[in-house]
Amino acid sequence: MGYKIIRKKVLSPTVKEFEIVAPLVARRAQPGQFVVLRVDADGERIPLTIADYDRQRGTVVIIVQELGAGTKKLGRLEQGEELADFAGPMGNPTHLHNLGKVVVIGGGVGIAAIWPIVRGMKQAGNHVTTIIGAKTESLLILVDELAGYSDELVVATDDGSRGVQGFVTTALQAIIDRGQAIDQVLAVGPAIMMKTVADLTRKYNIKTIVSLNPIMVDGTGMCGACRVSVGGATRFACADGPEFDAHQVDFDLLLSRLAMYRQRERDDVEKFEHEGGCKVHE
Amino acid sequence: MSDRRKKNSMPEQSPAERRRNFAEVALGYDAETARCEAARCLQCKTSPCRQGCPVEVDIPGFILHIRNGDFAAANEDLLRYNALPAVCGRVCPQEDQCEKLCVLGKNGEPVAIGRLERFAADYARENLPPAPVANVVRPDAPRVAIVGSGPAGVTAAGELAKMGYRVTVFEALHMPGGVLMYGIPEFRLPKAIVQHEIGALRAMGVEIVSNAIVGKSITVDELMNEEGYQAVFIGTGAGLPYFMGIPGENANGVFSANEFLTRSNLMQAWRADSPTPIFVGRRSAVVGGGNVAMDAARTAVRLGAEEVFLVYRRSRQEMPARHEEIDHALEEGVIFRTLTNPTAVRVDDRGWVSGLECVEMELGEPDESGRRRPVVKPGSEHFLPVDSVIMAIGQGPNPLVQSTTPNLRVNRWNNIWTDENGMTSRPGVFAGGDVVTGAATVILAMGAGKRAAQAIDRYLREQK
Ligand SMILES: Cc1cc2nc3c(=O)[nH]c(=O)nc-3n(C[C@H](O)[C@H](O)[C@H](O)COP(=O)(O)OP(=O)(O)OC[C@H]3O[C@@H](n4cnc5c(N)ncnc54)[C@H](O)[C@@H]3O)c2cc1C
Ligand SMILES: Cc1cc2nc3c(=O)[nH]c(=O)nc-3n(C[C@H](O)[C@H](O)[C@H](O)COP(=O)(O)OP(=O)(O)OC[C@H]3O[C@@H](n4cnc5c(N)ncnc54)[C@H](O)[C@@H]3O)c2cc1C
Ligand code: SF4
Ligand code: SF4
Ligand code: FES
């Protein structure tokens, strides 16, 4: 069976791009959707955004940041090797129509997620301002590609090694301050980044969409691991999202749930493991 | 064999031993015991037991073969009615089905039909050369797509392949088997048995495509209009977990039983070397009283929780779980808090569960289901400190096919409507199992798959 890697590109020491043969995913993939893959027969189910796809070739591109054991194992694979499982497309696609002036924000590997969205927004006739942010220049990805489809591209790095020094919100604030009308903001990145974007645009009453990335298991609506609270109601991000109205999202809950296994690991692993009460693996 | 009015007992791992492992609890009859038990059957002419079995297994027939020591014939007999006897012998709620109507039950214990069924199937799998499976699929036969590889889908696929149709099963997860793989734990249904059955299906010429989410990867309409399938069977099950809607339910440490069991079973988190994390803590509360709740509670015990509470709002008599599972849970030390209902999850300042706020219940007047409705006992508020909570209060139908198939009629709970032949409101599209009935049983799902296969055959013949 296997899903073959036909191209691998190292974008930074910890960020890798793969093009994978998966005709059943490529056939209906759309911007904003994601896949769930397993590296080998023992592996975890890892959700990753669809960064690009080619229906003719039947391939899908993913861009992965190595974080824990699962993503590290994935990052070590080479062209020609195969993944055990690759399922999708999951989640609902981004609504791509002409909204007027949009700002699309990507942070970290969120930059990979906005790549097909920026393209789609441009093709739908929007004026697109793209903001991308990373800790430092070497972690920036897809800069030229995004520049090609954006009316304006703003780069922000925490250390100022490229573009504006500061966060994506620093750049967004500057755009707001210069009086540019914004019909919609769409932000994808770490939960904390999406939270700060939401806090900023709430002040100015700018409609904002975020793509949530809670811990998932199946990705098809069957387990509830990905529960998020939106407008006070519990939703399953994999099936009802992943995009939601940023101003309705309970980000503190999302941040807390994302730390579920991490926090336990730090605080309790010794206590529980000695008593056989808990099992958490890195 | 002492008391002929009682079933021959089946050896089991002792509770102390099995609390710490995931190996199968019930060990099965040996040949000698099976023949003794078979000898208890009176071979009733009217065989009332058969009426209790949703697929009308020829019970006295297969039991007579066991009594005569012809175990191969017993297994062949079973397979004529039931494609998964090793599974059903283990998980059917026999006390409500076949064994309920056994005449011996009037004056003692019924014949242990389930245990005998399990014995015959296990014996054949372990000792006999695999029956030569004829791949009778005709290369020019119509193609049928099966959506979902649970008991309903697998049965429909097998029946259709036997009739010569070209069958493809599409499964959303990475492993076929449905609840048999992701829900029911290893200690109750070893996964090797399920995969053996799936292997048999492949040998018959059925193609199984995993990682294929119908509605997302491909729609029912595309299967029929672009991929050349002339009929579709939907057996997507009831996998959508319900939550109570009480405060604090999204705290860390609150899981649906589906998540907890999927992590443990499908993702193998029960193995110490698995990369999949699972958390249970020292004290765990499972909310519910069905098979799912028992499986979650007994899994929590095995993952090392010191105290596992089963919180159920009615009394033990009303619990829908199989009696054997209730007994096994009690033996393994699960603490039953019946007539108790959670009203809120208490959350600590780090976002983790610290316990359940509960009230006691009393049984009032019978409700629509005929069971007495639980009502809150005034002034009975109390607190149950726990580190994890597992919600096992029921599941709704998986929604993806319904929401992506135009003109597919559903009821108000989103179960798919079918006519008496299992055909949906869309011609050529059939459905069966939990997605139609709501969460039910393995054997009912299999029965639905079998009937739908027959209806699909009739439908495809008429189309010609
Ligand atoms: C819809 C969706 C789209 C995603 N798209 C991308 C993408 O395009 N590229 C990419 O690099 N990553 C993406 N992620 C995040 C990615 O899935 C996680 O980083 C990955 O599952 C971690 O797996 P691991 O085995 O390496 O680490 P683990 O060992 O499982 O975890 C490492 C750490 O990451 C935390 N973690 C676990 N799951 C997530 C998660 N879903 N999000 C954030 N942290 C998590 C854990 O708590 C732990 O502290 C996406 C997540 C979702 C839900
Ligand atoms: C924990 C637990 C314990 C149980 N214990 C017992 C027991 O002891 N005895 C008993 O008789 N019954 C028991 N049941 C109930 C029994 O398992 C179910 O009634 C039975 O499995 C239903 O079969 P099904 O084929 O309809 O669906 P399922 O077994 O649910 O299978 C449905 C399959 O369809 C797949 N699917 C869903 N959506 C899609 C899609 N869009 N595209 C592709 N595939 C899809 C799912 O991934 C799944 O594999 C238990 C259930 C659970 C959850
Ligand atoms: S299939 Fe189930 S109900 Fe039927 S005879 Fe076997 S155990 Fe009994
Ligand atoms: S009713 Fe009981 S005794 Fe009679 S045939 Fe059935 S199993 Fe045997
Ligand atoms: S990941 Fe399981 S329901 Fe969303």
mmCIF file of C-alpha atoms in Angstrom, chain B residues 131-137 161-162 200-201 203-205:
data_model
loop_
_atom_site.group_PDB
_atom_site.id
_atom_site.type_symbol
_atom_site.label_atom_id
_atom_site.label_comp_id
_atom_site.label_asym_id
_atom_site.label_seq_id
_atom_site.Cartn_x
_atom_site.Cartn_y
_atom_site.Cartn_z
ATOM 1 C CA ALA B 131 -11.079 -23.941 4.577
ATOM 2 C CA PRO B 132 -10.222 -23.417 0.918
ATOM 3 C CA VAL B 133 -11.840 -20.074 0.179
ATOM 4 C CA ALA B 134 -13.193 -20.032 -3.278
ATOM 5 C CA ASN B 135 -12.626 -16.656 -4.855
ATOM 6 C CA VAL B 136 -15.758 -16.727 -6.953
ATOM 7 C CA VAL B 137 -15.692 -13.051 -7.856
ATOM 8 C CA ALA B 161 -18.308 -11.515 -2.755
ATOM 9 C CA LYS B 162 -19.748 -14.999 -2.292
ATOM 10 C CA ALA B 200 -10.516 -14.247 5.061
ATOM 11 C CA LEU B 201 -12.486 -11.484 3.394
ATOM 12 C CA ALA B 203 -8.835 -14.008 0.354
ATOM 13 C CA MET B 204 -12.349 -14.057 -1.085
ATOM 14 C CA GLY B 205 -11.349 -11.233 -3.400
#
